[in-house]
Amino acid sequence: QVQLVESGGGLVQAGGSLRLSCAASKRTFSTYLMGWLRQTPGKEHEFVAAITWSGDSTYYEDSVKGRFTISRDNAKNTVYLQMNSLKPEDTAVYVCAAGPRGWDSRLNLINYLGQGTQVTVSS
């Protein structure tokens, strides 16, 4: 079993920045692709960004391209999401996710989810 622990959420004004962190308890083949989903009340999880363990591939949802950057520190088993130029529509619970290659387009492949961290962007 792998535990994912997020941190870094909070309240920020539109145009501001936040950095989210997700620490994994261990690295296994079942966590090859790590990244983030987000969820707002009454809606399904939405893919945001993901990165492979090697860091050679990154994936982004279209609305965050150019504003969000995903990165990793393998020595710490930690993935980061730097969020810049935040908009009110980015307000959501951001959830760390891990699974095999391909879950960025098929969320049913995800093996592990964190508890989530709230991000609120005020206008």
XYZ file of C-alpha atoms in Angstrom:
123
model
C 0.000 0.000 0.000
C 1.165 3.533 -0.811
C 0.143 6.640 1.099
C 0.002 10.017 -0.607
C 0.094 13.139 1.557
C -0.643 16.551 0.065
C 0.221 19.975 1.405
C 0.329 23.568 0.218
C -3.268 24.511 -0.434
C -4.805 27.754 0.759
C -6.496 31.006 -0.154
C -4.983 33.294 -2.766
C -6.147 36.231 -4.844
C -6.616 35.922 -8.582
C -3.282 36.254 -10.349
C -1.406 34.821 -7.393
C 0.576 31.617 -6.991
C 0.584 28.486 -4.854
C 2.759 25.376 -4.776
C 1.273 22.019 -3.886
C 3.346 19.069 -2.683
C 2.558 15.363 -2.678
C 4.796 13.004 -0.743
C 4.540 9.285 -1.499
C 5.383 6.758 1.215
C 7.293 4.673 -1.328
C 7.899 4.265 -5.038
C 6.656 1.178 -6.822
C 5.693 0.119 -10.340
C 2.108 0.938 -9.374
C 3.013 4.621 -8.973
C 4.805 5.091 -12.303
C 2.738 8.187 -13.152
C 2.003 10.693 -10.387
C 0.050 13.877 -10.560
C -3.043 15.833 -9.634
C -6.773 15.814 -10.062
C -9.178 18.474 -8.891
C -12.788 18.305 -7.815
C -15.508 20.863 -7.214
C -18.838 20.153 -5.481
C -21.200 18.088 -7.592
C -18.639 17.356 -10.293
C -16.402 14.437 -11.194
C -12.661 14.487 -10.682
C -10.887 16.432 -13.421
C -7.354 15.657 -14.560
C -4.908 18.536 -14.003
C -1.302 17.389 -14.521
C 0.939 14.327 -14.257
C 4.596 13.350 -14.517
C 6.430 10.067 -14.950
C 8.911 8.899 -12.331
C 11.783 9.544 -14.731
C 10.439 13.031 -15.394
C 10.791 12.494 -19.137
C 7.097 13.045 -19.779
C 4.608 15.548 -18.406
C 0.922 15.928 -19.148
C -1.399 18.898 -18.593
C -5.064 19.670 -18.921
C -5.517 22.350 -21.585
C -6.815 25.075 -19.253
C -3.694 24.977 -17.062
C -1.027 24.780 -19.772
C 1.385 27.690 -19.492
C 0.235 28.463 -15.936
C 0.912 25.247 -13.973
C 4.176 23.306 -13.853
C 4.559 19.806 -12.442
C 7.934 18.578 -11.223
C 9.380 15.932 -8.934
C 12.151 15.241 -6.449
C 12.846 11.508 -6.495
C 15.153 11.701 -3.475
C 12.114 12.804 -1.458
C 9.485 10.747 -3.346
C 7.671 14.053 -3.798
C 5.811 15.646 -6.685
C 5.130 19.374 -6.863
C 2.551 21.473 -8.681
C 3.527 25.102 -9.126
C 0.380 27.077 -9.913
C 0.800 30.600 -11.282
C -1.663 33.152 -12.633
C -4.427 31.505 -10.649
C -8.031 32.160 -11.632
C -11.242 31.842 -9.596
C -12.203 28.859 -11.773
C -9.138 27.016 -10.429
C -10.865 26.844 -7.047
C -11.225 23.164 -6.112
C -9.972 20.389 -3.895
C -6.712 19.205 -5.436
C -6.054 15.508 -5.000
C -2.755 13.732 -5.534
C -2.996 10.565 -7.635
C -0.674 7.735 -8.640
C -0.956 4.813 -10.998
C 0.348 3.260 -14.212
C 1.068 5.132 -17.419
C -2.146 6.241 -19.080
C -4.293 7.264 -16.103
C -4.133 10.891 -17.203
C -6.742 9.984 -19.828
C -8.311 7.016 -18.024
C -8.912 7.930 -14.405
C -10.207 4.445 -13.627
C -6.573 3.251 -13.822
C -5.537 5.263 -10.763
C -4.255 3.060 -7.949
C -3.880 5.582 -5.139
C -5.454 8.894 -4.130
C -4.526 11.341 -1.406
C -6.956 13.081 0.926
C -6.914 16.335 -1.012
C -6.036 19.936 -0.239
C -8.319 22.935 -0.760
C -7.282 25.698 -3.143
C -9.459 28.814 -3.142
C -8.860 31.672 -5.562
C -10.720 34.892 -4.793
C -11.628 37.403 -7.483
